Amino acid sequence: MTEAPDRVTPLIVQSDGSLLLDVHDPGYEIARNDISPFAELEKSPEHMHTYRMSPLSLWNAASAGFNPDFVLETLMRYSRFPVPENVGFSVRETMSRFGRVILTEADEPGYLILEVADEAIRAEISGTRSVAKLIEPYGDNGFLVRLYDRGTIKQELVKIGWPVKDEAPLLDGDAFTVQLRRTTRSGGAFTVRDYQSEAARAFHGNGLPGSGFGTVVLPCGAGKTIVGMAVMEKAQTNTLILTTNVAAVHQWMDELADKTEIDPDDIGEYTGDAKNIKPITIATYQILVWRADRESDFPHFSLFRKRKWGLIIYDEVHLLPAPVFRVTAEIQAIRRLGLTATLVREDGRADDVFSLVGPKRYDVPWKELEKKGWIAEAYCHEIRVDLPADKKIPYAVADRREKFRIASENPRKIEITRQLVANHPEDHILVIGQYLDQLAEIAGDLDVPIITGKTPNAERESIYRDFRAGATRIIVVSKVANFAIDLPDASVAIQVSGTFGSRQEEAQRLGRILRPKKRNSTFYSIVSRYTTEEQFAANRQKFLTEQGYKYHIELWNTE
Amino acid sequence: MSDELRWRACLVRLPDEIFFELIRNYVGEVKTPFNKHDLIARLESFLRSPRVHDRIVSLIDSADAKVLSAIALLHEPTYDTLFEFFEHQIAPIDLHHRVLNLEERLVIYSDPESRRIRFTPFLSETIAGVVRTENIVQLVPFNTTTTRSPWLTDAFLLGLFSYLSDAPDPFKTAGGVKKRVADEMRAVFPGIETRFGAATRLDAILSALTRLALLRPDAGRTTVSIDDWVAYGELTPYLRRVNLYAACLATSPADITDIAGLLSHLDAAIPPDVAFDRDTFDRIVRLVRINTGRRSALTAEYFQILIDLHVIIDEQDRYWWNTLAFRDPSFAAPEPHESPLIVHPNLEVTVKPWIEFIEGLRVCHSMRIRVFDVYARYELDKASLFRALDDGVTVEEVKARFEALAPVPQNFIFMLDAWADEHGSVQILDGIAVVVDEDRRHIIEHYGPFQRHVRRALAPGVYLMARADEPHWRAELAAAGISPVPETRRFAGDHVTHDTARSWRTSDVQPVTFLKPGPGAYTPDDTAAVRARIIESADLESLTDDQRLEFTRRVESRVILFPEQVAAAVARTEKVEAKGLDYIGKVRLIEQVLRGRGTALEIVERSATGAPKKHLIRPESLDKKATELVLVGTTIPDGGAIRIRVGKIGVVRKVRTGLFHE
């Protein structure tokens, strides 16, 4: 625990286990460091950050060797007001559950032992159908668990409130040398930033059982790929990297080639275009979940077994498709790193990411990196525009879904886009939208290239390359560019439509312009006034406003 | 009239039989001719002697000290008040004997007209040494490091106000809280399902708010009026808290003021650093109720409710009074000018616990509570803003209220303006007509599902609707994108009027600080040894056996203070008790009491189980029923009617109702 100056009380302990941290208090930083082992950052708006002591965060703290006294002393030390009584009880009760169920190695190959000394807990476990089917009695106080059920059993036991202390060792995988360069192949100086090293260290832990799996949450543009490479350097093993699309695969390949000593021949692409399995292999989620029909198996899941991987990196882990959850549950003996900026899943499966890939090991508020200059300062605007008269009646008589579409495709948005582009003559601009007809019309209007799902990979690469090189200043993109596309010079994004109220999409789109550069970034979201789009827009903005971004709303006068 | 004059007057008015017996007992034979005033002067002189004072005190035991302390703490109580105080602590018959005995011992006297019990004036200073708070109220010095903040705070009330303003009908027609409301409230107000007395906090709070007229159930529709809440907010923080607690304890709104006064007195009376047990607390409450005249009925589980309110803290099987419950400094602003609000760009508002109540009401009026906690989370939304605008607040006022308390992001102000612009663009007027502004007319003008319900278009954007179809066309309005669908505006004549009587206390009480902990409970001398010494030293040679017995009886009852009072035993003795098979004796005693004044009957009845049952009875008649005589009378002190067959009576004892009165 860090030594606090005099009495600083930046913390408000709420009875629901959330912790509000006053960022203006002199004790903010010191308190933040001290609570981070047992509380997760949930929101970081301008004045007051919210952390949460969830069962998972408390169990992770217990697994890292912290006890309830440490947690409660820390809370009392920084708390501005009396700590609510129920919090003490709840922290003790929750943490006391950790370590009662232990997973250890078995002599029998292909199996692990679940040790449960307490008879009542054993009875509860045996009596829970979803758990009982994964275990068979073993000795006086334990159960046998099949190796490939390691993830599932942990997931199911967490659901009934018994976290597993996983003491079975992880597999090392086949060794492979990974070394980061000090100077990139392209000739620039390269150092891993402090927060990137810290994230890698937090993931790696002490190297003992209980470490080596987890999720790192960093803002878009903060260099999560570098964190991945720093982890690879620590692991020195064959690594499988899973990412969202082919462009992202190529970005990883380029980055690894540029910033590590790895021979490009040792880096394999496993996508629809190529199926090369090398010590470092990069694949897309799409290829993994491809199958001939709905009844068939997933043939590419065999990739997980084709080498002795020692590390799997899940890039943009918030997008992990459901079938990959299943296979992830089976490969719990391998080190797993999840990378994301926005662990917001509209399907509510964020908890599954934590329990299967691993708990959140590192998180940093977006605005903090902005303050330090590691991501660009961004200004967000919402522009409201009326529907034209000829769209009002079709809008009025449309059903809910159609209403949203009419509002999204409001033709006046084209006119506004044109004006905004004109207002930013020096910037690299992305026009992002949902509806292909609308995007095509805008691209035509502006006479700029367009990338959609139908654009062949080679053409996409070419357009991105031109954009990065400055040959093209404006591109129109569909949701294919929502994630993982690194366009360092983009400084303006104009969002003309989106996927209903998706918070994650909004944040990822802003993320496309957050790479630090000489100029500030500007994000515009154009919304039809007096339509359902207003409400969806408000919902989309929630994640970013919770990260401290402010939207300036203005009415666009088209008269 | 001075105490001494009053005492003399009381003595003069004693019946001769009692008067002379007293004089004979304490100052010896009365020689004729006599003058009552001279005799009283002799008695007074006797009572002024320090030797007499010492002896009287040496014969006061702890049971005497308890009664004397009660007389002091109750400030010259009447007989009835004293009995009321000791109800459930001392059997009435025992208390009666104790008071009568103290009168006979000249420690106390009572005024026959007011029936107030007082200390004998010449002895009052001496008796003061015996009178201690601790004789009846066992307060134990207690230091605790435990602090427990109250949960029923102003900030909590603000959250309730915001929530209840949005949920206008929390109650089921048949009584109780609607399940949907209860579920929602559990999510918004963590811990609200905690047990509270025999119910839950949720039930108790809603009942208390109803008693305070902050919630007004009226013909199946519960209303929450900002005016009521602002009026309540104008009370001091202390009075708000006291009234709220009182509303939780009261069984009817009419009692709130009285109970609020009682709580204030208790708060002033009970020292913060002492512990007590349950019986002691009951005694304190009785003391305060009697002394302050606050006799409103408290709910039966009032002690548990005070614990649940954190007014009384239960720790290590002891209890202590939590002064924090009334004035809690724990949630004060850490810096004097720290804003009580944080307005976030996502339209959430953090409300800190030190927000001034009325300021809080005004901002919470236009927001929806999301989660109540140490820092409460509210959210601005269209419906909550509309609610405030419907109540006549302007959007400029709403903006000013926020801006006065905290920096407000631009988008927050934009949304206020945008929604205010929307407010009133669609109105539903009782009649029923839907009126739509030109801006929004297109939304419903061409929307078939709504238009199907239109009876007639009265003018552009003005539609006559069928009342019977209201739920349907309201649903269609919502489907068309009119959200929230406005409430139906009624004309002035239809306005529901409320009984505006507010049942809360609006001024501070002057607390009576009567519990002054002293050096601990009185430790009496060994009174038995003192009595034994009197008997040993007395010259009883000249007495008959009966007289010797009478002398011993008087020493035991402590009316003999010195051996030289032996002559008192020579007085004529009368039969005062009949028991066992002495049926005739019992009848004679009953008849004597029926004829005489100032006496009553102590009856020991043989009950069906064989256990003796004692009554103190004022007889009214002795009726004959078949071959049996039946005693008819009323019990003392409660005045209940009683009929007992003489054959069922084990013991009849003639006792005085009082020395100084009947």
Short mmCIF file of N, CA, C and O in Angstrom, two decimals, chain A residues 158-257:
data_model
loop_
_atom_site.label_atom_id
_atom_site.label_comp_id
_atom_site.label_asym_id
_atom_site.label_seq_id
_atom_site.Cartn_x
_atom_site.Cartn_y
_atom_site.Cartn_z
N VAL A 158 -18.47 -20.18 -10.92
CA VAL A 158 -18.60 -18.74 -10.62
C VAL A 158 -20.08 -18.36 -10.58
O VAL A 158 -20.51 -17.58 -9.73
N LYS A 159 -20.85 -18.96 -11.46
CA LYS A 159 -22.28 -18.64 -11.51
C LYS A 159 -22.97 -18.98 -10.20
O LYS A 159 -23.95 -18.34 -9.83
N ILE A 160 -22.50 -20.03 -9.51
CA ILE A 160 -23.16 -20.38 -8.24
C ILE A 160 -22.37 -19.82 -7.04
O ILE A 160 -22.60 -20.20 -5.90
N GLY A 161 -21.43 -18.94 -7.35
CA GLY A 161 -20.78 -18.20 -6.26
C GLY A 161 -19.58 -18.90 -5.65
O GLY A 161 -19.16 -18.56 -4.55
N TRP A 162 -19.01 -19.89 -6.36
CA TRP A 162 -17.81 -20.55 -5.84
C TRP A 162 -16.68 -20.41 -6.85
O TRP A 162 -16.52 -21.23 -7.74
N PRO A 163 -15.87 -19.34 -6.71
CA PRO A 163 -14.78 -19.14 -7.65
C PRO A 163 -13.73 -20.23 -7.47
O PRO A 163 -13.49 -20.69 -6.35
N VAL A 164 -13.13 -20.63 -8.57
CA VAL A 164 -12.13 -21.71 -8.50
C VAL A 164 -10.73 -21.10 -8.38
O VAL A 164 -10.37 -20.20 -9.13
N LYS A 165 -10.00 -21.59 -7.41
CA LYS A 165 -8.59 -21.22 -7.32
C LYS A 165 -7.85 -22.21 -8.23
O LYS A 165 -7.75 -23.39 -7.89
N ASP A 166 -7.44 -21.71 -9.39
CA ASP A 166 -6.89 -22.60 -10.41
C ASP A 166 -5.38 -22.74 -10.19
O ASP A 166 -4.61 -21.87 -10.57
N GLU A 167 -4.98 -23.86 -9.58
CA GLU A 167 -3.56 -24.07 -9.29
C GLU A 167 -2.90 -25.04 -10.27
O GLU A 167 -1.74 -25.39 -10.11
N ALA A 168 -3.70 -25.45 -11.25
CA ALA A 168 -3.11 -26.33 -12.26
C ALA A 168 -2.24 -25.46 -13.17
O ALA A 168 -2.66 -24.38 -13.56
N PRO A 169 -1.05 -25.93 -13.49
CA PRO A 169 -0.16 -25.06 -14.28
C PRO A 169 -0.66 -24.88 -15.71
O PRO A 169 -1.42 -25.70 -16.22
N LEU A 170 -0.23 -23.80 -16.33
CA LEU A 170 -0.55 -23.57 -17.74
C LEU A 170 0.53 -24.27 -18.58
O LEU A 170 1.65 -24.50 -18.12
N LEU A 171 0.17 -24.59 -19.83
CA LEU A 171 1.15 -25.21 -20.73
C LEU A 171 2.10 -24.15 -21.26
O LEU A 171 1.67 -23.01 -21.53
N ASP A 172 3.32 -24.53 -21.42
CA ASP A 172 4.27 -23.54 -21.90
C ASP A 172 4.21 -23.34 -23.41
O ASP A 172 4.60 -22.31 -23.92
N GLY A 173 3.75 -24.32 -24.12
CA GLY A 173 3.76 -24.23 -25.57
C GLY A 173 5.18 -24.41 -26.08
O GLY A 173 6.15 -24.46 -25.32
N ASP A 174 5.29 -24.52 -27.41
CA ASP A 174 6.63 -24.64 -27.99
C ASP A 174 7.33 -23.29 -27.91
O ASP A 174 6.73 -22.24 -28.18
N ALA A 175 8.60 -23.35 -27.54
CA ALA A 175 9.33 -22.09 -27.35
C ALA A 175 9.53 -21.38 -28.70
O ALA A 175 9.66 -22.02 -29.75
N PHE A 176 9.50 -20.07 -28.64
CA PHE A 176 9.78 -19.27 -29.83
C PHE A 176 10.28 -17.92 -29.36
O PHE A 176 9.68 -17.28 -28.48
N THR A 177 11.38 -17.48 -29.96
CA THR A 177 12.00 -16.24 -29.49
C THR A 177 11.28 -15.02 -30.07
O THR A 177 11.11 -14.91 -31.29
N VAL A 178 10.88 -14.16 -29.16
CA VAL A 178 10.27 -12.90 -29.58
C VAL A 178 11.05 -11.79 -28.89
O VAL A 178 11.21 -11.80 -27.67
N GLN A 179 11.58 -10.87 -29.69
CA GLN A 179 12.32 -9.76 -29.08
C GLN A 179 11.88 -8.46 -29.74
O GLN A 179 11.81 -8.35 -30.97
N LEU A 180 11.58 -7.48 -28.90
CA LEU A 180 11.16 -6.18 -29.44
C LEU A 180 12.40 -5.41 -29.88
O LEU A 180 13.47 -5.53 -29.29
N ARG A 181 12.23 -4.61 -30.91
CA ARG A 181 13.35 -3.79 -31.43
C ARG A 181 13.37 -2.44 -30.75
O ARG A 181 12.34 -1.97 -30.28
N ARG A 182 14.51 -1.80 -30.70
CA ARG A 182 14.61 -0.43 -30.18
C ARG A 182 14.37 0.58 -31.31
O ARG A 182 13.95 1.70 -31.07
N THR A 183 14.73 0.12 -32.52
CA THR A 183 14.47 0.96 -33.68
C THR A 183 13.64 0.13 -34.65
O THR A 183 13.95 -1.04 -34.90
N THR A 184 12.58 0.71 -35.11
CA THR A 184 11.70 -0.06 -36.00
C THR A 184 12.41 -0.31 -37.33
O THR A 184 13.37 0.40 -37.68
N ARG A 185 11.91 -1.33 -38.04
CA ARG A 185 12.53 -1.62 -39.34
C ARG A 185 12.42 -0.41 -40.25
O ARG A 185 13.26 -0.18 -41.10
N SER A 186 11.36 0.38 -40.04
CA SER A 186 11.17 1.57 -40.88
C SER A 186 12.08 2.71 -40.42
O SER A 186 12.05 3.79 -40.99
N GLY A 187 12.80 2.49 -39.33
CA GLY A 187 13.83 3.46 -38.93
C GLY A 187 13.47 4.38 -37.78
O GLY A 187 14.31 5.13 -37.30
N GLY A 188 12.25 4.32 -37.31
CA GLY A 188 11.84 5.20 -36.19
C GLY A 188 12.25 4.61 -34.85
O GLY A 188 12.44 3.40 -34.73
N ALA A 189 12.40 5.48 -33.85
CA ALA A 189 12.71 5.00 -32.50
C ALA A 189 11.47 4.29 -31.95
O ALA A 189 10.35 4.71 -32.23
N PHE A 190 11.71 3.25 -31.19
CA PHE A 190 10.56 2.52 -30.64
C PHE A 190 10.81 2.16 -29.17
O PHE A 190 11.80 1.53 -28.84
N THR A 191 9.91 2.62 -28.34
CA THR A 191 9.95 2.18 -26.93
C THR A 191 8.52 1.84 -26.52
O THR A 191 7.57 2.45 -27.02
N VAL A 192 8.46 0.90 -25.65
CA VAL A 192 7.14 0.55 -25.11
C VAL A 192 6.80 1.60 -24.05
O VAL A 192 7.62 1.88 -23.17
N ARG A 193 5.62 2.18 -24.15
CA ARG A 193 5.24 3.22 -23.19
C ARG A 193 5.00 2.60 -21.82
O ARG A 193 4.69 1.41 -21.70
N ASP A 194 5.10 3.48 -20.80
CA ASP A 194 4.96 3.00 -19.41
C ASP A 194 3.69 2.18 -19.20
O ASP A 194 3.71 1.10 -18.62
N TYR A 195 2.58 2.75 -19.66
CA TYR A 195 1.31 2.07 -19.38
C TYR A 195 1.21 0.75 -20.14
O TYR A 195 0.57 -0.19 -19.68
N GLN A 196 1.89 0.70 -21.31
CA GLN A 196 1.88 -0.56 -22.08
C GLN A 196 2.69 -1.63 -21.34
O GLN A 196 2.26 -2.78 -21.23
N SER A 197 3.85 -1.21 -20.79
CA SER A 197 4.66 -2.17 -20.02
C SER A 197 3.90 -2.63 -18.78
O SER A 197 3.91 -3.82 -18.43
N GLU A 198 3.27 -1.65 -18.15
CA GLU A 198 2.52 -1.97 -16.92
C GLU A 198 1.40 -2.97 -17.23
O GLU A 198 1.17 -3.91 -16.47
N ALA A 199 0.73 -2.75 -18.36
CA ALA A 199 -0.35 -3.65 -18.75
C ALA A 199 0.20 -5.06 -18.98
O ALA A 199 -0.38 -6.06 -18.54
N ALA A 200 1.35 -5.12 -19.64
CA ALA A 200 1.96 -6.44 -19.91
C ALA A 200 2.36 -7.12 -18.61
O ALA A 200 2.15 -8.32 -18.43
N ARG A 201 2.93 -6.31 -17.69
CA ARG A 201 3.34 -6.88 -16.39
C ARG A 201 2.11 -7.36 -15.62
O ARG A 201 2.12 -8.43 -15.00
N ALA A 202 1.04 -6.56 -15.66
CA ALA A 202 -0.18 -6.92 -14.93
C ALA A 202 -0.73 -8.24 -15.46
O ALA A 202 -1.23 -9.07 -14.70
N PHE A 203 -0.62 -8.42 -16.76
CA PHE A 203 -1.12 -9.68 -17.35
C PHE A 203 -0.23 -10.85 -16.94
O PHE A 203 -0.72 -11.90 -16.53
N HIS A 204 1.06 -10.65 -17.04
CA HIS A 204 2.02 -11.74 -16.80
C HIS A 204 2.01 -12.14 -15.32
O HIS A 204 2.18 -13.33 -14.99
N GLY A 205 1.81 -11.16 -14.43
CA GLY A 205 1.78 -11.44 -12.98
C GLY A 205 3.10 -12.02 -12.53
O GLY A 205 4.17 -11.64 -13.02
N ASN A 206 3.01 -12.98 -11.60
CA ASN A 206 4.24 -13.57 -11.07
C ASN A 206 4.62 -14.84 -11.82
O ASN A 206 5.54 -15.54 -11.43
N GLY A 207 3.87 -15.13 -12.86
CA GLY A 207 4.19 -16.31 -13.66
C GLY A 207 3.73 -17.61 -13.03
O GLY A 207 3.87 -18.68 -13.61
N LEU A 208 3.16 -17.52 -11.83
CA LEU A 208 2.71 -18.72 -11.12
C LEU A 208 1.26 -19.02 -11.49
O LEU A 208 0.60 -18.21 -12.14
N PRO A 209 0.76 -20.20 -11.05
CA PRO A 209 -0.66 -20.47 -11.32
C PRO A 209 -1.52 -19.30 -10.85
O PRO A 209 -1.25 -18.71 -9.81
N GLY A 210 -2.54 -18.99 -11.60
CA GLY A 210 -3.40 -17.84 -11.25
C GLY A 210 -3.05 -16.62 -12.07
O GLY A 210 -3.78 -15.64 -12.07
N SER A 211 -1.93 -16.66 -12.78
CA SER A 211 -1.60 -15.53 -13.65
C SER A 211 -1.46 -16.06 -15.07
O SER A 211 -1.52 -17.26 -15.31
N GLY A 212 -1.26 -15.12 -16.02
CA GLY A 212 -1.05 -15.56 -17.40
C GLY A 212 -2.33 -15.66 -18.20
O GLY A 212 -2.33 -16.22 -19.28
N PHE A 213 -3.41 -15.13 -17.69
CA PHE A 213 -4.64 -15.03 -18.48
C PHE A 213 -5.39 -13.79 -17.99
O PHE A 213 -5.39 -13.51 -16.80
N GLY A 214 -5.96 -13.09 -18.92
CA GLY A 214 -6.69 -11.89 -18.50
C GLY A 214 -6.91 -10.94 -19.66
O GLY A 214 -6.50 -11.21 -20.80
N THR A 215 -7.56 -9.83 -19.34
CA THR A 215 -7.95 -8.87 -20.37
C THR A 215 -7.32 -7.52 -20.04
O THR A 215 -7.30 -7.11 -18.89
N VAL A 216 -6.82 -6.88 -21.08
CA VAL A 216 -6.28 -5.53 -20.92
C VAL A 216 -7.20 -4.58 -21.67
O VAL A 216 -7.53 -4.81 -22.84
N VAL A 217 -7.64 -3.55 -20.96
CA VAL A 217 -8.56 -2.59 -21.56
C VAL A 217 -7.83 -1.25 -21.72
O VAL A 217 -7.42 -0.65 -20.74
N LEU A 218 -7.66 -0.84 -22.95
CA LEU A 218 -6.99 0.43 -23.23
C LEU A 218 -7.80 1.18 -24.30
O LEU A 218 -8.41 0.55 -25.16
N PRO A 219 -7.78 2.50 -24.27
CA PRO A 219 -8.56 3.25 -25.26
C PRO A 219 -8.07 2.95 -26.68
O PRO A 219 -6.92 2.53 -26.88
N CYS A 220 -8.96 3.19 -27.63
CA CYS A 220 -8.59 3.05 -29.03
C CYS A 220 -7.41 4.00 -29.29
O CYS A 220 -7.38 5.11 -28.77
N GLY A 221 -6.48 3.54 -30.05
CA GLY A 221 -5.36 4.40 -30.42
C GLY A 221 -4.25 4.41 -29.38
O GLY A 221 -3.24 5.10 -29.55
N ALA A 222 -4.44 3.66 -28.28
CA ALA A 222 -3.44 3.69 -27.22
C ALA A 222 -2.35 2.65 -27.41
O ALA A 222 -1.40 2.59 -26.65
N GLY A 223 -2.48 1.84 -28.47
CA GLY A 223 -1.41 0.88 -28.76
C GLY A 223 -1.58 -0.46 -28.07
O GLY A 223 -0.65 -0.95 -27.44
N LYS A 224 -2.74 -1.06 -28.26
CA LYS A 224 -2.96 -2.38 -27.64
C LYS A 224 -2.08 -3.44 -28.32
O LYS A 224 -1.66 -4.40 -27.68
N THR A 225 -1.80 -3.23 -29.62
CA THR A 225 -0.96 -4.19 -30.33
C THR A 225 0.42 -4.26 -29.66
O THR A 225 1.01 -5.35 -29.54
N ILE A 226 0.89 -3.11 -29.22
CA ILE A 226 2.22 -3.08 -28.56
C ILE A 226 2.16 -3.87 -27.25
O ILE A 226 3.10 -4.58 -26.90
N VAL A 227 1.04 -3.75 -26.55
CA VAL A 227 0.89 -4.53 -25.30
C VAL A 227 0.97 -6.01 -25.65
O VAL A 227 1.65 -6.79 -24.98
N GLY A 228 0.27 -6.39 -26.74
CA GLY A 228 0.30 -7.78 -27.17
C GLY A 228 1.73 -8.24 -27.44
O GLY A 228 2.15 -9.32 -27.02
N MET A 229 2.49 -7.39 -28.10
CA MET A 229 3.88 -7.76 -28.44
C MET A 229 4.74 -7.84 -27.18
O MET A 229 5.61 -8.69 -27.06
N ALA A 230 4.48 -6.93 -26.23
CA ALA A 230 5.25 -6.95 -24.97
C ALA A 230 4.96 -8.25 -24.22
O ALA A 230 5.86 -8.84 -23.60
N VAL A 231 3.72 -8.69 -24.29
CA VAL A 231 3.36 -9.95 -23.62
C VAL A 231 4.04 -11.13 -24.34
O VAL A 231 4.56 -12.05 -23.72
N MET A 232 4.05 -11.04 -25.67
CA MET A 232 4.71 -12.11 -26.44
C MET A 232 6.18 -12.20 -26.07
O MET A 232 6.75 -13.29 -25.98
N GLU A 233 6.79 -11.05 -25.85
CA GLU A 233 8.21 -11.04 -25.50
C GLU A 233 8.43 -11.74 -24.15
O GLU A 233 9.41 -12.43 -23.93
N LYS A 234 7.47 -11.53 -23.22
CA LYS A 234 7.60 -12.19 -21.92
C LYS A 234 7.37 -13.70 -22.05
O LYS A 234 7.99 -14.50 -21.36
N ALA A 235 6.42 -14.09 -22.94
CA ALA A 235 6.03 -15.49 -23.01
C ALA A 235 7.03 -16.35 -23.81
O ALA A 235 7.22 -17.53 -23.51
N GLN A 236 7.67 -15.76 -24.83
CA GLN A 236 8.67 -16.49 -25.65
C GLN A 236 8.12 -17.84 -26.11
O GLN A 236 8.70 -18.90 -25.87
N THR A 237 7.01 -17.79 -26.79
CA THR A 237 6.37 -19.04 -27.18
C THR A 237 5.60 -18.87 -28.48
O THR A 237 5.39 -17.74 -28.94
N ASN A 238 5.15 -19.98 -29.04
CA ASN A 238 4.29 -19.92 -30.22
C ASN A 238 2.99 -19.21 -29.85
O ASN A 238 2.40 -19.49 -28.81
N THR A 239 2.61 -18.28 -30.71
CA THR A 239 1.46 -17.44 -30.36
C THR A 239 0.43 -17.44 -31.49
O THR A 239 0.79 -17.30 -32.66
N LEU A 240 -0.81 -17.59 -31.09
CA LEU A 240 -1.93 -17.47 -32.04
C LEU A 240 -2.66 -16.16 -31.74
O LEU A 240 -3.07 -15.92 -30.60
N ILE A 241 -2.78 -15.33 -32.77
CA ILE A 241 -3.45 -14.04 -32.59
C ILE A 241 -4.76 -14.07 -33.38
O ILE A 241 -4.76 -14.40 -34.57
N LEU A 242 -5.86 -13.76 -32.70
CA LEU A 242 -7.17 -13.74 -33.37
C LEU A 242 -7.65 -12.30 -33.44
O LEU A 242 -7.63 -11.59 -32.43
N THR A 243 -8.07 -11.90 -34.63
CA THR A 243 -8.53 -10.52 -34.76
C THR A 243 -9.76 -10.45 -35.67
O THR A 243 -10.29 -11.50 -36.06
N THR A 244 -10.23 -9.22 -35.94
CA THR A 244 -11.57 -9.09 -36.51
C THR A 244 -11.66 -9.26 -38.01
O THR A 244 -12.65 -9.77 -38.50
N ASN A 245 -10.66 -8.81 -38.73
CA ASN A 245 -10.77 -8.89 -40.20
C ASN A 245 -9.39 -8.96 -40.84
O ASN A 245 -8.37 -8.82 -40.17
N VAL A 246 -9.41 -9.14 -42.14
CA VAL A 246 -8.15 -9.37 -42.86
C VAL A 246 -7.24 -8.14 -42.76
O VAL A 246 -6.02 -8.25 -42.57
N ALA A 247 -7.86 -6.95 -42.84
CA ALA A 247 -7.04 -5.74 -42.76
C ALA A 247 -6.31 -5.69 -41.41
O ALA A 247 -5.13 -5.31 -41.34
N ALA A 248 -7.01 -6.09 -40.39
CA ALA A 248 -6.40 -6.09 -39.06
C ALA A 248 -5.31 -7.14 -38.97
O ALA A 248 -4.26 -6.93 -38.34
N VAL A 249 -5.53 -8.28 -39.65
CA VAL A 249 -4.49 -9.33 -39.69
C VAL A 249 -3.22 -8.74 -40.30
O VAL A 249 -2.11 -8.89 -39.78
N HIS A 250 -3.40 -8.05 -41.40
CA HIS A 250 -2.23 -7.48 -42.08
C HIS A 250 -1.57 -6.41 -41.23
O HIS A 250 -0.35 -6.30 -41.22
N GLN A 251 -2.38 -5.66 -40.50
CA GLN A 251 -1.79 -4.65 -39.61
C GLN A 251 -0.91 -5.30 -38.55
O GLN A 251 0.18 -4.83 -38.26
N TRP A 252 -1.42 -6.40 -37.98
CA TRP A 252 -0.63 -7.13 -36.98
C TRP A 252 0.69 -7.62 -37.61
O TRP A 252 1.76 -7.50 -37.01
N MET A 253 0.56 -8.16 -38.79
CA MET A 253 1.75 -8.70 -39.46
C MET A 253 2.77 -7.59 -39.69
O MET A 253 3.97 -7.75 -39.42
N ASP A 254 2.26 -6.46 -40.16
CA ASP A 254 3.15 -5.32 -40.43
C ASP A 254 3.81 -4.84 -39.13
O ASP A 254 5.01 -4.54 -39.10
N GLU A 255 3.00 -4.75 -38.09
CA GLU A 255 3.53 -4.26 -36.81
C GLU A 255 4.58 -5.21 -36.26
O GLU A 255 5.63 -4.77 -35.77
N LEU A 256 4.30 -6.50 -36.32
CA LEU A 256 5.27 -7.48 -35.79
C LEU A 256 6.57 -7.42 -36.59
O LEU A 256 7.67 -7.48 -36.03
N ALA A 257 6.40 -7.28 -37.90
CA ALA A 257 7.59 -7.22 -38.74
C ALA A 257 8.38 -5.94 -38.47
O ALA A 257 9.62 -5.93 -38.48
#
